[in-house]
CSV table of C-alpha atoms in Angstrom, one decimal:
chain,number,residue,atom,x,y,z
A,1,MET,CA,12.9,12.1,-9.8
A,2,VAL,CA,12.9,8.4,-10.6
A,3,ILE,CA,15.9,8.8,-12.9
A,4,CYS,CA,17.8,10.9,-10.4
A,5,GLY,CA,17.0,8.6,-7.5
A,6,ALA,CA,18.1,5.5,-9.5
A,7,THR,CA,21.2,7.2,-10.7
A,8,VAL,CA,22.3,8.2,-7.2
A,9,GLY,CA,21.4,4.8,-5.8
A,10,SER,CA,23.4,3.0,-8.5
A,11,TYR,CA,26.4,5.3,-7.8
A,12,ILE,CA,26.3,4.4,-4.1
A,13,TRP,CA,25.9,0.8,-5.0
A,14,TRP,CA,29.0,0.9,-7.2
A,15,ARG,CA,31.0,3.2,-5.0
A,16,TYR,CA,30.5,1.3,-1.7
A,17,PRO,CA,30.5,-2.5,-2.3
A,18,HIS,CA,30.2,-3.3,1.4
A,19,PHE,CA,26.7,-1.7,1.5
A,20,ARG,CA,25.5,-4.7,-0.6
A,21,LEU,CA,25.8,-7.0,2.4
A,22,GLU,CA,23.1,-5.1,4.4
A,23,GLY,CA,20.1,-7.4,4.7
A,24,GLU,CA,18.1,-7.6,1.4
A,25,ALA,CA,20.2,-5.1,-0.4
A,26,TYR,CA,20.2,-7.1,-3.6
A,27,VAL,CA,16.4,-7.4,-3.7
A,28,HIS,CA,15.9,-3.7,-3.1
A,29,TYR,CA,18.4,-2.8,-5.8
A,30,LYS,CA,16.8,-5.1,-8.3
A,31,ALA,CA,13.4,-3.7,-7.5
A,32,MET,CA,14.7,-0.2,-8.0
A,33,LEU,CA,16.1,-1.1,-11.4
A,34,ILE,CA,12.8,-2.8,-12.4
A,35,SER,CA,10.9,0.3,-11.4
A,36,LEU,CA,13.3,2.5,-13.3
A,37,ALA,CA,12.8,0.4,-16.5
A,38,LEU,CA,9.0,0.5,-16.2
A,39,HIS,CA,9.0,4.3,-15.7
A,40,LEU,CA,11.3,4.8,-18.7
A,41,ILE,CA,8.9,2.8,-20.8
A,42,LEU,CA,6.0,4.9,-19.5
A,43,LEU,CA,8.0,8.0,-20.4
A,44,MET,CA,8.4,6.7,-23.9
A,45,PHE,CA,4.6,6.2,-24.1
A,46,GLU,CA,4.0,9.7,-22.9
A,47,LEU,CA,6.3,11.2,-25.5
A,48,LEU,CA,4.6,9.2,-28.2
A,49,VAL,CA,1.2,10.4,-27.1
A,50,CYS,CA,2.4,14.0,-27.2
A,51,ASP,CA,3.8,13.6,-30.6
A,52,LYS,CA,0.7,11.9,-31.9
A,53,LEU,CA,-1.6,14.6,-30.5
A,54,GLN,CA,0.6,17.4,-32.1
A,55,SER,CA,1.6,15.9,-35.4
A,56,GLY,CA,-0.7,12.9,-36.0
A,57,ARG,CA,1.9,11.1,-38.0
A,58,HIS,CA,1.7,7.8,-36.1
A,59,LEU,CA,-0.9,5.2,-35.6
A,60,TRP,CA,-2.3,4.7,-32.1
A,61,ILE,CA,-1.3,1.1,-32.2
A,62,LEU,CA,2.3,2.2,-32.4
A,63,VAL,CA,1.8,4.6,-29.6
A,64,PHE,CA,0.4,1.9,-27.4
A,65,ILE,CA,3.3,-0.6,-28.1
A,66,PRO,CA,5.2,0.5,-24.9
A,67,LEU,CA,2.2,-0.2,-22.8
A,68,ILE,CA,1.6,-3.6,-24.4
A,69,PHE,CA,5.3,-4.4,-23.8
A,70,ILE,CA,5.0,-3.4,-20.2
A,71,SER,CA,1.9,-5.6,-19.8
A,72,ILE,CA,3.8,-8.6,-21.0
A,73,VAL,CA,6.9,-7.9,-18.8
A,74,SER,CA,4.7,-7.1,-15.8
A,75,ILE,CA,3.5,-10.7,-15.6
A,76,ALA,CA,7.1,-11.9,-14.8
A,77,VAL,CA,7.6,-8.9,-12.5
A,78,CYS,CA,4.5,-9.7,-10.5
A,79,ILE,CA,5.8,-13.3,-10.0
A,80,TRP,CA,9.2,-12.0,-8.9
A,81,ALA,CA,7.5,-9.5,-6.6
A,82,VAL,CA,5.4,-12.1,-4.9
A,83,LYS,CA,8.4,-14.3,-4.4
A,84,HIS,CA,10.4,-11.6,-2.8
A,85,ASP,CA,7.5,-9.9,-0.9
A,86,ARG,CA,7.6,-6.7,-2.8
A,87,SER,CA,4.7,-4.4,-3.8
A,88,PHE,CA,3.5,-4.7,-7.4
A,89,GLU,CA,0.5,-2.4,-7.8
A,90,LEU,CA,1.6,-0.7,-11.0
A,91,GLU,CA,2.8,-4.0,-12.5
A,92,LEU,CA,-0.5,-5.7,-11.7
A,93,PHE,CA,-2.5,-2.9,-13.2
A,94,CYS,CA,-0.5,-3.1,-16.5
A,95,ALA,CA,-0.6,-6.9,-16.6
A,96,VAL,CA,-4.4,-7.2,-16.3
A,97,ASN,CA,-5.1,-4.4,-18.8
A,98,MET,CA,-3.0,-5.7,-21.7
A,99,LEU,CA,-6.1,-6.5,-23.7
A,100,GLN,CA,-7.6,-3.1,-22.9
A,101,PHE,CA,-4.7,-1.3,-24.4
A,102,ILE,CA,-5.1,-3.3,-27.6
A,103,PHE,CA,-8.8,-2.5,-27.8
A,104,LEU,CA,-8.2,1.2,-27.2
A,105,SER,CA,-5.6,1.5,-29.9
A,106,LEU,CA,-7.7,-0.4,-32.5
A,107,ARG,CA,-10.7,1.8,-31.6
A,108,LEU,CA,-8.8,5.1,-31.8
A,109,ASP,CA,-7.3,4.1,-35.2
A,110,GLY,CA,-10.7,3.3,-36.6
A,111,PHE,CA,-10.0,-0.4,-37.3
A,112,THR,CA,-13.1,-1.3,-35.3
A,113,SER,CA,-16.4,0.6,-35.0
A,114,TRP,CA,-17.4,-0.9,-31.6
A,115,SER,CA,-19.2,1.2,-29.1
A,116,TRP,CA,-17.2,2.3,-26.1
A,117,GLU,CA,-19.1,-0.1,-23.9
A,118,VAL,CA,-17.6,-3.0,-25.9
A,119,VAL,CA,-14.2,-1.4,-26.0
A,120,PHE,CA,-14.0,-1.2,-22.2
A,121,VAL,CA,-15.1,-4.9,-21.7
A,122,PRO,CA,-11.7,-5.9,-20.3
A,123,LEU,CA,-11.9,-3.1,-17.8
A,124,TRP,CA,-15.5,-4.0,-16.9
A,125,ILE,CA,-14.2,-7.5,-16.0
A,126,VAL,CA,-11.5,-6.1,-13.8
A,127,LEU,CA,-13.9,-3.8,-12.0
A,128,CYS,CA,-16.4,-6.6,-11.5
A,129,LEU,CA,-13.7,-8.8,-9.9
A,130,SER,CA,-12.6,-5.8,-7.8
A,131,LEU,CA,-16.2,-5.3,-6.6
A,132,VAL,CA,-16.3,-9.0,-5.6
A,133,GLY,CA,-13.2,-8.5,-3.5
A,134,VAL,CA,-14.7,-5.4,-1.9
A,135,LEU,CA,-17.9,-7.2,-1.0
A,136,TYR,CA,-15.8,-10.0,0.5
A,137,THR,CA,-13.9,-7.5,2.6
A,138,ILE,CA,-17.0,-5.8,3.8
A,139,ILE,CA,-18.7,-9.1,4.8
A,140,PHE,CA,-15.6,-10.3,6.5
A,141,ALA,CA,-15.2,-7.0,8.4
A,142,GLY,CA,-18.8,-7.2,9.5
A,143,ILE,CA,-18.3,-10.7,10.8
A,144,LEU,CA,-15.3,-9.6,12.7
A,145,LEU,CA,-17.1,-6.7,14.2
A,146,ARG,CA,-19.7,-9.1,15.7
A,147,THR,CA,-17.2,-11.6,16.9
A,148,PRO,CA,-16.1,-10.9,20.5
A,149,GLN,CA,-13.1,-13.3,20.4
A,150,VAL,CA,-11.3,-11.0,18.0
A,151,ASN,CA,-9.4,-8.1,19.5
A,152,ALA,CA,-10.2,-4.5,18.8
A,153,LYS,CA,-7.1,-3.9,16.7
A,154,GLN,CA,-7.9,-6.6,14.1
A,155,ARG,CA,-11.5,-5.4,13.9
A,156,ARG,CA,-10.4,-1.8,13.3
A,157,THR,CA,-7.8,-2.9,10.7
A,158,TRP,CA,-10.4,-4.9,8.7
A,159,PHE,CA,-13.0,-2.1,9.0
A,160,ASN,CA,-10.5,0.5,7.7
A,161,SER,CA,-9.5,-1.8,4.8
A,162,ALA,CA,-13.1,-2.4,3.8
A,163,LEU,CA,-13.8,1.4,4.0
A,164,ALA,CA,-10.7,2.2,2.0
A,165,TYR,CA,-11.3,-0.3,-0.8
A,166,THR,CA,-14.9,0.8,-1.1
A,167,PHE,CA,-13.9,4.4,-1.6
A,168,LEU,CA,-11.3,3.2,-4.1
A,169,VAL,CA,-13.2,0.9,-6.3
A,170,VAL,CA,-16.7,2.3,-6.4
A,171,PRO,CA,-15.7,5.8,-7.6
A,172,VAL,CA,-13.6,4.2,-10.4
A,173,LEU,CA,-16.7,2.2,-11.4
A,174,VAL,CA,-18.8,5.4,-11.4
A,175,PHE,CA,-16.2,7.2,-13.5
A,176,GLN,CA,-16.1,4.3,-16.0
A,177,VAL,CA,-19.8,4.4,-16.4
A,178,LEU,CA,-19.9,8.1,-16.9
A,179,LEU,CA,-17.0,8.1,-19.3
A,180,THR,CA,-18.5,5.3,-21.5
A,181,ASN,CA,-21.8,7.2,-21.7
A,182,LYS,CA,-20.0,10.4,-22.4
A,183,LEU,CA,-18.0,8.9,-25.3
A,184,ASP,CA,-21.1,7.2,-26.7
A,185,GLY,CA,-23.0,10.5,-26.5
A,186,ASP,CA,-25.7,9.2,-24.2
A,187,ILE,CA,-25.3,11.9,-21.6
A,188,ASN,CA,-24.5,15.6,-21.8
A,189,MET,CA,-21.9,16.2,-19.1
A,190,SER,CA,-18.7,18.0,-19.0
A,191,TYR,CA,-15.5,16.0,-18.6
A,192,ILE,CA,-14.8,17.7,-15.2
A,193,GLY,CA,-18.0,16.1,-13.9
A,194,VAL,CA,-17.0,12.8,-15.5
A,195,VAL,CA,-13.5,12.8,-13.9
A,196,THR,CA,-14.7,14.0,-10.4
A,197,PRO,CA,-15.3,10.5,-9.0
A,198,LEU,CA,-11.8,9.6,-10.0
A,199,PHE,CA,-10.4,12.3,-7.8
A,200,VAL,CA,-12.1,10.5,-4.8
A,201,SER,CA,-10.2,7.3,-5.7
A,202,PHE,CA,-6.9,9.3,-6.0
A,203,PHE,CA,-7.5,10.9,-2.6
A,204,THR,CA,-8.2,7.4,-1.1
A,205,LEU,CA,-5.0,6.1,-2.7
A,206,LEU,CA,-3.1,9.0,-1.1
A,207,LEU,CA,-4.5,8.1,2.3
A,208,MET,CA,-3.8,4.4,1.9
A,209,SER,CA,-0.2,5.2,1.0
A,210,PHE,CA,0.5,6.3,4.5
A,211,ASN,CA,-0.2,2.8,5.7
A,212,ALA,CA,1.6,1.0,2.9
A,213,LYS,CA,4.7,-1.2,3.3
A,214,GLY,CA,8.1,0.3,3.4
A,215,GLY,CA,9.5,1.5,0.1
A,216,ASN,CA,12.8,0.8,-1.6
A,217,LYS,CA,15.7,1.8,0.6
A,218,TRP,CA,18.1,2.3,-2.4
A,219,TRP,CA,16.4,5.3,-3.9
A,220,PHE,CA,19.0,8.1,-3.7
A,221,GLY,CA,21.2,5.6,-1.8
A,222,ILE,CA,19.6,6.5,1.6
A,223,ARG,CA,19.7,2.8,2.7
A,224,LYS,CA,17.0,3.3,5.3
A,225,ASP,CA,13.4,4.2,5.7
A,226,PHE,CA,12.6,7.7,4.5
A,227,SER,CA,11.1,8.7,7.8
A,228,HIS,CA,14.2,7.6,9.7
A,229,PHE,CA,16.4,9.3,7.1
A,230,LEU,CA,14.4,12.5,7.4
A,231,LEU,CA,14.7,12.5,11.2
A,232,SER,CA,18.4,11.7,11.0
A,233,ILE,CA,19.2,14.7,8.8
A,234,CYS,CA,16.9,17.1,10.6
A,235,PRO,CA,17.6,17.0,14.3
A,236,ILE,CA,14.9,19.7,14.9
A,237,LEU,CA,12.2,17.3,13.6
A,238,GLN,CA,13.7,14.5,15.8
A,239,GLU,CA,13.5,16.7,18.9
A,240,TYR,CA,10.2,18.6,18.4
A,241,ALA,CA,8.1,16.6,15.9
A,242,ASN,CA,8.6,13.0,17.2
A,243,ILE,CA,6.4,13.5,20.2
A,244,ALA,CA,3.4,11.4,21.3
A,245,TYR,CA,0.3,13.1,22.7
A,246,SER,CA,-2.5,11.6,24.7
A,247,SER,CA,-5.9,13.1,25.7
A,248,GLY,CA,-6.8,13.7,29.3
A,249,ARG,CA,-9.5,11.0,29.2
A,250,THR,CA,-6.9,8.5,28.2
A,251,ALA,CA,-4.6,9.6,31.0
A,252,GLU,CA,-7.5,9.3,33.5
A,253,ASN,CA,-8.3,5.8,32.3
A,254,THR,CA,-4.6,4.8,32.5
A,255,GLU,CA,-4.4,6.1,36.1
A,256,ARG,CA,-7.6,4.4,37.0
A,257,ASN,CA,-6.4,1.1,35.6
A,258,GLU,CA,-3.1,1.4,37.5
A,259,ASN,CA,-5.0,2.1,40.8
A,260,ILE,CA,-7.2,-1.0,40.2
A,261,GLN,CA,-4.1,-3.1,39.6
A,262,GLN,CA,-2.5,-1.8,42.8
A,263,LEU,CA,-5.6,-2.5,44.8
A,264,THR,CA,-5.8,-6.0,43.4
A,265,HIS,CA,-2.2,-6.7,44.2
A,266,ILE,CA,-2.6,-5.4,47.8
A,267,SER,CA,-5.7,-7.6,48.3
A,268,LYS,CA,-3.9,-10.6,47.0
A,269,ASP,CA,-1.0,-10.0,49.4
A,270,LYS,CA,-3.4,-9.7,52.3
A,271,ALA,CA,-5.1,-12.9,51.4
A,272,HIS,CA,-1.8,-14.6,51.1
A,273,LYS,CA,-0.7,-13.4,54.5
A,274,LYS,CA,-4.0,-14.6,56.0
A,275,CYS,CA,-3.5,-18.0,54.6
A,276,ASP,CA,0.0,-18.1,56.0
A,277,ASN,CA,-1.2,-17.1,59.5
A,278,SER,CA,-3.9,-19.8,59.5
A,279,LYS,CA,-1.4,-22.6,58.9
A,280,PRO,CA,0.0,-24.4,61.9
A,281,VAL,CA,3.6,-23.8,62.8
A,282,ILE,CA,5.6,-27.0,62.7
A,283,PRO,CA,9.3,-27.0,63.6
A,284,VAL,CA,11.7,-28.1,61.0
A,285,ILE,CA,13.8,-30.2,63.4
A,286,SER,CA,12.1,-32.0,66.2
A,287,ILE,CA,14.0,-32.0,69.4
A,288,GLU,CA,13.5,-35.1,71.6
A,289,MET,CA,13.5,-34.4,75.3
A,290,PRO,CA,15.3,-36.9,77.5
A,291,ASP,CA,13.4,-38.8,80.1
């Protein structure tokens, strides 16, 4: 899908040069090419892993070379993404785990006899920093919930963020602890039970993706948001699915607020008329009577 989307987008970019003048077209196109390059390197790593597991003719350090290369390149990509306000979750993950990839390859090749707790030290550090960020988010969300000056929308946003990051980081930490103990032989548990907390994090990521920033508009050359593109090519969805619903209680509250506003407006008009009637009437032009 990534290769097909980038190929079609590149063809549209080359075929219609005037499309390049649309807003941040160059930034979107460069981001698409960067994402394509990273996914191709990940595909190379996957092929090397499959070949290693089937034939065993390579060292694991050679298998992990694409990931180490991605980690180095991702540092520059993260800087570019911050400069151009682009998302860089995958690049950040690769950049902070460069040392982890090296430790894993050395341990799998038998060059070191460290326990798996020591091998996963870089990942422990990343998870600890993530927990600190989660605690900060929870504390800040709690402060906002007890602050009446903050509107309800901001309180709800921070509360949802704290809840999402909690269900994202804590299951990963539990999975890491279970995996380390399983590999060291300290617990007797199936790998299905070990990986189960990771499914919670994946499901949380899936839910968080619905509230993420807009993606690249040059995949498959659509040049617009995917939802707008889907509604434009499917008139049935635009007619029947793009409908807003409200509950009866919300409608009653809205009607009640409108009635209160009307009564307030009427009372203000009456008070204004009373004030006008109480004022003395003075002619604009005084007419002098002759003697």
